[in-house]
Amino acid sequence: MKKKILVTGGTGYIGSHTAVELIEDGFEVVLIDNLHNSEAEVAERIGKITGTKPRLEVFDICDREKLNDFFQRNMDVSAIIHFAAYKAVGESVSKPLDYYWNNLVSLINILEGMKDYAVPAIVFSSSCTVYGQPEKLPVTEDAPIQPAISPYGNTKQIGEEIIRDTVAANKNIRAVSLRYFNPIGAHKSALIGELPRGVPENLVPFITQTALGLRDELKIFGDDYDTPDGSCIRDYLHVVDLAKAHVIAVKRMLENKNKHDYEVFNLGTGQGVSVLEAIKSFERVSGIKLKYKITGRRAGDIEKIWADPSFANRELGWKTLSSLDEAMKTAWEWEKAVRKKN
Ligand code: NAD
Ligand code: UFG
């Protein structure tokens, strides 16, 4: 019988790509999402890609009663991948309580549910934001956690601590925190991808929207950093590569291959790419000359960060397969497809 995986935030950007990979790997998938930042139609699109439309339950995970009701009807959930969270860094500064409430209450409810309904395994979406500006690059998992720059980042740090303590106190629960670097791109079908509401905060959606004429020009936030071309450096990985790591993490726990009850992995390519290099990649794959200008630095930006993914490479047998150009190309194909539809 197929093992059932609950994917919270399952109609969102990374959740939807992970649902595809899970279904294609033979899992049954059930999605929960309150559609705060995504659309129900994504479940149909996952169905178009895989041939199996996952069931979507629409409710807020902060609602403990609704979540309990879900678990009562789904006593056979084998593992949870918990993506549901608010993720806009800037908004978290102006609405900290919304972020602490949504991201932490939802996590606590999920962990309570795991205890009450004997769900043994969880994968948590964490972020390289927990490292702040690391002293040593590439950054390894044992690098010191820095004071969070935003309430959003703080919810990831606190979330990891809540999980660590819960696993320590409950011998039937195991967990993996995945610290994502910068996911970009979309499924090759161009049926699912990143669809930010309003003005995008992230670089790649801003680039693709500018190229389509939805934005006048991209602002590059600073060219006076201590990097080879002066712009900030990140580790951009293809969202499908990222999604596959979740499938591996789930199987590792379900097959008792984990070495510790709580494990943490960096997920990145290991390559640092500057903002200007990312733009060049986009121009190469799209054939479009992007309109951009250099402006001042964005408050709170990290100068440079990229992953040492060797622990995930070794322990999970996972590595990124797509190049930056391939990821950019899928982001561009998705942007064009989604605008045609809307
Ligand atoms: P997303 O906004 O596309 O997906 C999150 C989904 O969760 C949305 O569909 C939203 O409607 C849903 N959701 C939010 N709160 C909910 C609640 N209380 N109940 C039910 N559903 C709820 O974001 P994403 O980019 O797919 O990110 C997924 C996870 O990965 C998040 O936890 C995010 O913080 C983390 N993460 C993302 C990035 C990134 O760059 N995208 C980087 C590091 C970590
Ligand atoms: N950038 C621009 N112009 C823009 C947008 C971004 O120059 O319009 C630059 C930023 O200054 C940064 C780089 O592009 O140097 C990447 O910026 P993003 O906002 O795409 O990504 P960040 O690394 O700043 O933040 C992202 C997520 C956070 C998460 C973090 C670490 O937005 O949620 O990665 O995972 F915490």
Short mmCIF file of C-alpha atoms and ligand atoms in Angstrom, two decimals:
data_model
loop_
_atom_site.label_atom_id
_atom_site.label_comp_id
_atom_site.label_asym_id
_atom_site.label_seq_id
_atom_site.Cartn_x
_atom_site.Cartn_y
_atom_site.Cartn_z
CA MET A 1 0.00 0.00 0.00
CA LYS A 2 1.15 3.52 -0.76
CA LYS A 3 2.44 5.50 2.23
CA LYS A 4 0.49 8.70 2.85
CA ILE A 5 2.47 11.95 3.20
CA LEU A 6 0.86 15.15 4.46
CA VAL A 7 2.25 18.21 2.71
CA THR A 8 1.30 21.45 4.48
CA GLY A 9 1.54 24.55 2.32
CA GLY A 10 1.11 22.04 -0.48
CA THR A 11 -0.26 24.42 -3.13
CA GLY A 12 2.65 26.84 -2.52
CA TYR A 13 5.82 27.15 -4.56
CA ILE A 14 8.08 24.49 -3.02
CA GLY A 15 5.21 22.37 -1.68
CA SER A 16 3.65 21.87 -5.12
CA HIS A 17 6.97 20.79 -6.67
CA THR A 18 7.55 18.41 -3.78
CA ALA A 19 4.06 16.94 -4.15
CA VAL A 20 4.90 16.12 -7.77
CA GLU A 21 8.12 14.36 -6.79
CA LEU A 22 6.40 12.43 -4.00
CA ILE A 23 3.59 11.22 -6.28
CA GLU A 24 6.09 10.25 -8.97
CA ASP A 25 8.00 8.29 -6.33
CA GLY A 26 4.90 6.26 -5.45
CA PHE A 27 3.58 8.07 -2.36
CA GLU A 28 0.00 9.07 -1.70
CA VAL A 29 -0.07 12.79 -1.06
CA VAL A 30 -2.60 14.93 0.78
CA LEU A 31 -2.23 18.69 0.80
CA ILE A 32 -3.34 21.20 3.40
CA ASP A 33 -3.27 24.89 2.50
CA ASN A 34 -5.33 27.90 3.53
CA LEU A 35 -4.63 29.53 0.12
CA HIS A 36 -3.17 32.61 1.79
CA ASN A 37 -0.41 32.66 -0.83
CA SER A 38 -1.49 30.16 -3.47
CA GLU A 39 -4.45 28.90 -5.48
CA ALA A 40 -6.51 25.72 -5.26
CA GLU A 41 -6.01 25.16 -8.97
CA VAL A 42 -2.42 24.15 -8.24
CA ALA A 43 -3.75 20.78 -7.04
CA GLU A 44 -5.31 20.25 -10.50
CA ARG A 45 -2.03 21.15 -12.13
CA ILE A 46 -0.13 18.66 -9.96
CA GLY A 47 -2.70 16.15 -11.21
CA LYS A 48 -2.03 17.12 -14.84
CA ILE A 49 1.70 16.57 -14.40
CA THR A 50 1.53 13.30 -12.47
CA GLY A 51 -1.78 11.78 -13.58
CA THR A 52 -2.91 11.73 -9.94
CA LYS A 53 -4.58 14.78 -8.45
CA PRO A 54 -3.77 14.99 -4.74
CA ARG A 55 -6.58 15.71 -2.29
CA LEU A 56 -6.46 19.31 -1.07
CA GLU A 57 -7.97 20.33 2.26
CA VAL A 58 -8.36 24.08 2.62
CA PHE A 59 -7.97 25.33 6.18
CA ASP A 60 -5.63 27.22 8.49
CA ILE A 61 -3.24 24.95 10.40
CA CYS A 62 -3.31 27.44 13.27
CA ASP A 63 -6.85 26.17 13.82
CA ARG A 64 -6.15 23.28 16.17
CA GLU A 65 -9.68 21.85 16.00
CA LYS A 66 -9.65 21.62 12.23
CA LEU A 67 -6.22 20.03 12.29
CA ASN A 68 -7.36 17.46 14.89
CA ASP A 69 -10.36 16.70 12.73
CA PHE A 70 -7.99 16.17 9.79
CA PHE A 71 -5.83 13.73 11.76
CA GLN A 72 -8.90 11.83 12.98
CA ARG A 73 -9.86 11.27 9.36
CA ASN A 74 -6.27 10.48 8.33
CA MET A 75 -4.87 8.18 10.99
CA ASP A 76 -2.59 6.63 8.38
CA VAL A 77 -0.31 9.62 7.73
CA SER A 78 3.28 8.26 7.67
CA ALA A 79 5.13 11.57 7.57
CA ILE A 80 4.60 15.32 7.32
CA ILE A 81 6.46 17.85 5.23
CA HIS A 82 5.72 21.18 6.81
CA PHE A 83 6.04 24.04 4.31
CA ALA A 84 3.14 26.19 5.49
CA ALA A 85 4.43 29.55 6.67
CA TYR A 86 4.49 33.22 5.79
CA LYS A 87 7.77 34.04 4.07
CA ALA A 88 7.99 37.73 3.14
CA VAL A 89 10.99 39.08 5.02
CA GLY A 90 10.03 42.76 4.63
CA GLU A 91 6.42 42.21 5.68
CA SER A 92 7.60 40.31 8.76
CA VAL A 93 9.33 43.47 9.98
CA SER A 94 6.11 45.49 9.84
CA LYS A 95 3.83 42.65 11.03
CA PRO A 96 5.96 40.62 13.44
CA LEU A 97 3.04 39.20 15.42
CA ASP A 98 1.38 37.83 12.29
CA TYR A 99 4.60 36.02 11.48
CA TYR A 100 5.26 34.68 14.98
CA TRP A 101 1.65 33.57 15.26
CA ASN A 102 1.31 31.92 11.88
CA ASN A 103 4.71 30.29 11.62
CA LEU A 104 5.02 29.10 15.21
CA VAL A 105 1.43 28.23 16.14
CA SER A 106 1.09 26.18 12.95
CA LEU A 107 4.30 24.32 13.78
CA ILE A 108 3.24 23.68 17.38
CA ASN A 109 -0.14 22.40 16.20
CA ILE A 110 1.53 20.05 13.75
CA LEU A 111 3.88 18.71 16.43
CA GLU A 112 0.99 18.26 18.90
CA GLY A 113 -0.87 16.40 16.16
CA MET A 114 2.15 14.14 15.61
CA LYS A 115 2.18 13.27 19.32
CA ASP A 116 -1.56 12.71 19.57
CA TYR A 117 -1.96 10.75 16.34
CA ALA A 118 1.37 8.87 16.33
CA VAL A 119 2.89 10.42 13.21
CA PRO A 120 6.57 9.50 13.45
CA ALA A 121 8.40 11.81 11.02
CA ILE A 122 8.52 15.47 9.97
CA VAL A 123 10.56 17.50 7.50
CA PHE A 124 10.75 21.21 8.34
CA SER A 125 11.42 24.03 5.85
CA SER A 126 14.24 26.04 7.32
CA SER A 127 16.48 28.57 5.68
CA CYS A 128 20.10 29.63 5.32
CA THR A 129 18.93 32.88 6.87
CA VAL A 130 19.73 31.25 10.25
CA TYR A 131 23.46 31.73 9.51
CA GLY A 132 23.24 35.52 8.99
CA GLN A 133 26.54 36.60 7.39
CA PRO A 134 28.75 33.56 8.04
CA GLU A 135 32.42 34.12 8.87
CA LYS A 136 33.53 31.13 6.81
CA LEU A 137 32.32 30.30 3.29
CA PRO A 138 31.02 27.96 2.07
CA VAL A 139 28.87 27.61 5.15
CA THR A 140 28.53 24.25 6.92
CA GLU A 141 25.72 23.09 9.20
CA ASP A 142 27.84 23.58 12.33
CA ALA A 143 28.42 27.29 11.63
CA PRO A 144 27.12 29.44 14.48
CA ILE A 145 23.51 30.58 14.31
CA GLN A 146 23.48 34.40 14.23
CA PRO A 147 20.90 36.69 15.80
CA ALA A 148 18.02 36.88 13.31
CA ILE A 149 17.82 40.00 11.16
CA SER A 150 14.03 39.72 10.66
CA PRO A 151 11.05 38.28 12.55
CA TYR A 152 10.67 35.84 9.62
CA GLY A 153 14.24 34.59 10.12
CA ASN A 154 13.59 34.35 13.83
CA THR A 155 10.58 32.08 13.23
CA LYS A 156 12.92 29.66 11.41
CA GLN A 157 15.47 29.72 14.26
CA ILE A 158 12.79 29.27 16.91
CA GLY A 159 11.05 26.64 14.75
CA GLU A 160 14.25 24.57 14.60
CA GLU A 161 14.63 24.85 18.39
CA ILE A 162 11.01 23.81 19.00
CA ILE A 163 11.54 20.76 16.81
CA ARG A 164 14.86 19.83 18.41
CA ASP A 165 13.33 19.98 21.90
CA THR A 166 10.19 18.09 20.85
CA VAL A 167 12.23 15.28 19.31
CA ALA A 168 14.40 15.09 22.44
CA ALA A 169 11.32 14.69 24.62
CA ASN A 170 9.41 12.23 22.38
CA LYS A 171 11.22 9.09 21.40
CA ASN A 172 8.64 8.26 18.72
CA ILE A 173 9.19 11.46 16.75
CA ARG A 174 12.07 12.08 14.39
CA ALA A 175 12.73 15.17 12.31
CA VAL A 176 14.86 16.70 9.61
CA SER A 177 15.32 20.45 9.17
CA LEU A 178 16.32 21.42 5.65
CA ARG A 179 18.08 24.77 5.38
CA TYR A 180 17.29 25.96 1.88
CA PHE A 181 19.53 28.41 0.10
CA ASN A 182 17.79 30.27 -2.76
CA PRO A 183 15.26 28.15 -4.67
CA ILE A 184 14.45 29.36 -8.19
CA GLY A 185 12.90 28.03 -11.37
CA ALA A 186 9.85 25.93 -12.05
CA HIS A 187 8.70 22.50 -13.19
CA LYS A 188 9.67 21.80 -16.79
CA SER A 189 5.98 21.45 -17.73
CA ALA A 190 5.51 25.17 -16.88
CA LEU A 191 2.29 24.10 -15.12
CA ILE A 192 3.51 25.02 -11.64
CA GLY A 193 6.02 27.62 -10.44
CA GLU A 194 6.52 30.62 -8.20
CA LEU A 195 3.64 33.09 -8.23
CA PRO A 196 4.29 35.94 -5.81
CA ARG A 197 1.34 38.17 -4.93
CA GLY A 198 1.97 41.86 -5.64
CA VAL A 199 5.46 43.18 -6.19
CA PRO A 200 8.01 40.37 -5.89
CA GLU A 201 10.62 40.67 -3.12
CA ASN A 202 12.81 37.96 -4.64
CA LEU A 203 15.27 38.47 -7.45
CA VAL A 204 14.21 35.90 -10.06
CA PRO A 205 10.47 36.67 -10.20
CA PHE A 206 11.39 40.35 -10.39
CA ILE A 207 13.70 39.62 -13.33
CA THR A 208 11.10 37.58 -15.25
CA GLN A 209 8.31 40.10 -14.58
CA THR A 210 10.56 42.94 -15.77
CA ALA A 211 11.45 41.04 -18.92
CA LEU A 212 7.74 40.64 -19.69
CA GLY A 213 7.15 44.34 -19.16
CA LEU A 214 5.13 43.96 -15.95
CA ARG A 215 7.80 45.99 -14.08
CA ASP A 216 9.70 48.97 -15.52
CA GLU A 217 13.16 47.90 -14.44
CA LEU A 218 14.99 45.77 -11.92
CA LYS A 219 16.76 47.59 -9.14
CA ILE A 220 20.04 45.98 -8.17
CA PHE A 221 20.42 46.55 -4.46
CA GLY A 222 24.03 47.71 -4.28
CA ASP A 223 27.23 47.20 -6.29
CA ASP A 224 29.64 48.27 -3.59
CA TYR A 225 29.84 45.01 -1.63
CA ASP A 226 33.09 43.19 -1.01
CA THR A 227 32.51 40.71 -3.85
CA PRO A 228 34.23 40.40 -7.27
CA ASP A 229 31.63 42.50 -9.13
CA GLY A 230 30.30 44.38 -6.10
CA SER A 231 26.81 42.80 -6.09
CA CYS A 232 25.60 40.31 -3.44
CA ILE A 233 26.26 36.60 -3.78
CA ARG A 234 23.75 33.78 -3.21
CA ASP A 235 23.43 30.06 -3.89
CA TYR A 236 20.52 29.59 -6.34
CA LEU A 237 19.21 26.04 -6.68
CA HIS A 238 16.53 24.60 -8.95
CA VAL A 239 13.27 24.07 -7.04
CA VAL A 240 12.91 20.55 -8.50
CA ASP A 241 16.31 19.59 -7.11
CA LEU A 242 15.17 21.01 -3.79
CA ALA A 243 11.89 19.08 -3.97
CA LYS A 244 13.72 15.80 -4.53
CA ALA A 245 15.69 16.28 -1.30
CA HIS A 246 12.40 16.19 0.62
CA VAL A 247 11.49 12.82 -0.82
CA ILE A 248 14.90 11.48 0.20
CA ALA A 249 14.59 12.95 3.70
CA VAL A 250 11.17 11.35 4.19
CA LYS A 251 12.38 7.95 3.00
CA ARG A 252 15.46 8.17 5.20
CA MET A 253 13.28 8.49 8.28
CA LEU A 254 10.65 5.96 7.20
CA GLU A 255 13.37 3.41 6.39
CA ASN A 256 15.22 4.05 9.68
CA LYS A 257 18.33 5.22 7.86
CA ASN A 258 18.70 8.39 9.85
CA LYS A 259 21.72 8.47 12.16
CA HIS A 260 20.12 10.80 14.70
CA ASP A 261 16.52 11.49 15.62
CA TYR A 262 17.02 15.12 14.65
CA GLU A 263 19.15 16.03 11.66
CA VAL A 264 19.90 19.29 9.83
CA PHE A 265 21.05 19.63 6.22
CA ASN A 266 22.10 22.51 3.99
CA LEU A 267 20.50 22.35 0.56
CA GLY A 268 22.35 24.34 -2.06
CA THR A 269 24.58 23.93 -5.10
CA GLY A 270 27.80 24.97 -3.38
CA GLN A 271 28.28 27.74 -5.99
CA GLY A 272 28.04 31.42 -5.20
CA VAL A 273 26.42 33.55 -7.92
CA SER A 274 26.28 37.35 -7.90
CA VAL A 275 23.18 39.37 -8.80
CA LEU A 276 24.91 40.54 -11.99
CA GLU A 277 25.81 36.95 -12.92
CA ALA A 278 22.21 35.87 -12.32
CA ILE A 279 21.03 38.62 -14.69
CA LYS A 280 23.56 37.49 -17.32
CA SER A 281 22.26 33.94 -17.01
CA PHE A 282 18.71 35.18 -17.59
CA GLU A 283 19.78 37.23 -20.61
CA ARG A 284 21.60 34.20 -22.05
CA VAL A 285 18.66 31.81 -21.81
CA SER A 286 15.93 34.29 -22.79
CA GLY A 287 17.74 36.31 -25.43
CA ILE A 288 16.30 39.44 -23.76
CA LYS A 289 18.31 42.43 -22.62
CA LEU A 290 17.04 43.16 -19.13
CA LYS A 291 16.38 46.73 -18.02
CA TYR A 292 18.09 47.36 -14.71
CA LYS A 293 19.81 50.02 -12.66
CA ILE A 294 22.03 49.98 -9.63
CA THR A 295 20.43 51.51 -6.54
CA GLY A 296 21.31 51.61 -2.85
CA ARG A 297 21.67 48.56 -0.63
CA ARG A 298 18.56 46.83 0.75
CA ALA A 299 18.42 46.93 4.54
CA GLY A 300 19.24 43.59 6.12
CA ASP A 301 20.81 42.01 3.02
CA ILE A 302 23.58 39.49 3.57
CA GLU A 303 26.67 40.33 1.49
CA LYS A 304 27.54 36.80 0.41
CA ILE A 305 26.49 33.30 1.29
CA TRP A 306 26.68 29.93 -0.38
CA ALA A 307 26.33 26.41 0.92
CA ASP A 308 28.71 23.65 1.69
CA PRO A 309 26.25 20.90 0.68
CA SER A 310 28.73 18.04 1.26
CA PHE A 311 26.86 16.69 4.29
CA ALA A 312 23.64 16.35 2.26
CA ASN A 313 25.65 14.99 -0.71
CA ARG A 314 27.19 12.30 1.49
CA GLU A 315 24.40 11.42 3.91
CA LEU A 316 21.34 11.87 1.70
CA GLY A 317 23.02 10.88 -1.56
CA TRP A 318 21.52 14.12 -2.90
CA LYS A 319 23.03 16.79 -5.07
CA THR A 320 21.71 19.45 -7.38
CA LEU A 321 21.53 18.37 -11.02
CA SER A 322 20.37 21.54 -12.80
CA SER A 323 22.62 24.43 -13.75
CA LEU A 324 21.80 28.07 -13.09
CA ASP A 325 20.93 28.53 -16.78
CA GLU A 326 18.54 25.55 -16.74
CA ALA A 327 16.82 26.86 -13.63
CA MET A 328 16.54 30.38 -15.12
CA LYS A 329 15.11 28.97 -18.33
CA THR A 330 12.32 27.16 -16.46
CA ALA A 331 11.58 30.33 -14.45
CA TRP A 332 11.21 32.21 -17.73
CA GLU A 333 9.04 29.53 -19.39
CA TRP A 334 6.78 29.52 -16.32
CA GLU A 335 6.46 33.31 -16.23
CA LYS A 336 5.43 33.41 -19.88
CA ALA A 337 2.97 30.52 -19.46
CA VAL A 338 1.30 31.93 -16.37
CA ARG A 339 0.82 35.40 -17.86
CA LYS A 340 -0.70 33.92 -20.99
CA LYS A 341 -3.21 32.11 -18.79
CA ASN A 342 -4.15 35.16 -16.65
P1 NAD B 1 4.71 29.75 -0.46
O1 NAD B 1 4.15 30.97 0.16
O2 NAD B 1 4.64 29.62 -1.93
O3 NAD B 1 4.03 28.45 0.18
C1 NAD B 1 3.61 28.40 1.51
C2 NAD B 1 2.16 27.93 1.50
O4 NAD B 1 1.71 27.80 2.86
C3 NAD B 1 1.22 28.91 0.80
O5 NAD B 1 0.50 28.22 -0.21
C4 NAD B 1 0.30 29.42 1.92
O6 NAD B 1 -0.99 29.67 1.44
C5 NAD B 1 0.38 28.29 2.92
N1 NAD B 1 0.13 28.67 4.32
C6 NAD B 1 0.75 29.67 5.02
N2 NAD B 1 0.30 29.68 6.28
C7 NAD B 1 -0.63 28.68 6.39
C8 NAD B 1 -1.46 28.21 7.45
N3 NAD B 1 -1.42 28.77 8.65
N4 NAD B 1 -2.27 27.15 7.20
C9 NAD B 1 -2.31 26.57 5.98
N5 NAD B 1 -1.57 26.99 4.95
C10 NAD B 1 -0.73 28.03 5.15
O7 NAD B 1 6.23 29.62 0.05
P2 NAD B 1 7.39 28.66 -0.44
O8 NAD B 1 8.40 29.48 -1.15
O9 NAD B 1 6.83 27.47 -1.08
O10 NAD B 1 8.03 28.28 0.96
C11 NAD B 1 7.71 27.08 1.62
C12 NAD B 1 8.48 27.03 2.93
O11 NAD B 1 9.88 27.11 2.66
C13 NAD B 1 8.15 28.16 3.90
O12 NAD B 1 8.16 27.63 5.20
C14 NAD B 1 9.30 29.11 3.68
O13 NAD B 1 9.51 29.90 4.82
C15 NAD B 1 10.45 28.16 3.43
N6 NAD B 1 11.57 28.74 2.71
C16 NAD B 1 11.35 29.31 1.49
C17 NAD B 1 12.41 29.88 0.80
C18 NAD B 1 12.20 30.53 -0.55
O14 NAD B 1 13.07 31.27 -0.99
N7 NAD B 1 11.08 30.28 -1.23
C19 NAD B 1 13.71 29.86 1.35
C20 NAD B 1 13.89 29.26 2.59
C21 NAD B 1 12.81 28.70 3.26
N1 UFG B 2 17.89 41.63 -5.29
C1 UFG B 2 18.01 42.74 -6.07
N2 UFG B 2 16.89 43.31 -6.56
C2 UFG B 2 15.64 42.81 -6.31
C3 UFG B 2 15.52 41.65 -5.50
C4 UFG B 2 16.67 41.09 -5.00
O1 UFG B 2 19.12 43.24 -6.32
O2 UFG B 2 14.66 43.38 -6.77
C5 UFG B 2 19.12 41.00 -4.76
C6 UFG B 2 19.16 41.01 -3.25
O3 UFG B 2 19.74 42.20 -2.78
C7 UFG B 2 20.02 39.77 -2.98
C8 UFG B 2 19.69 38.83 -4.13
O4 UFG B 2 19.11 39.64 -5.14
O5 UFG B 2 21.36 40.14 -3.08
C9 UFG B 2 18.71 37.75 -3.74
O6 UFG B 2 17.59 38.36 -3.12
P1 UFG B 2 16.28 37.53 -2.75
O7 UFG B 2 15.34 38.47 -2.08
O8 UFG B 2 15.80 36.79 -3.94
O9 UFG B 2 16.83 36.42 -1.75
P2 UFG B 2 17.47 36.57 -0.29
O10 UFG B 2 18.67 35.71 -0.28
O11 UFG B 2 17.68 37.97 0.10
O12 UFG B 2 16.31 35.96 0.62
C10 UFG B 2 15.78 34.67 0.31
C11 UFG B 2 14.34 34.56 0.81
C12 UFG B 2 14.28 34.58 2.30
C13 UFG B 2 15.19 33.57 2.88
C14 UFG B 2 16.57 33.70 2.30
C15 UFG B 2 17.43 32.57 2.73
O13 UFG B 2 13.58 35.64 0.31
O14 UFG B 2 12.99 34.23 2.67
O15 UFG B 2 16.53 33.67 0.87
O16 UFG B 2 16.82 31.35 2.43
F1 UFG B 2 15.26 33.73 4.21
#
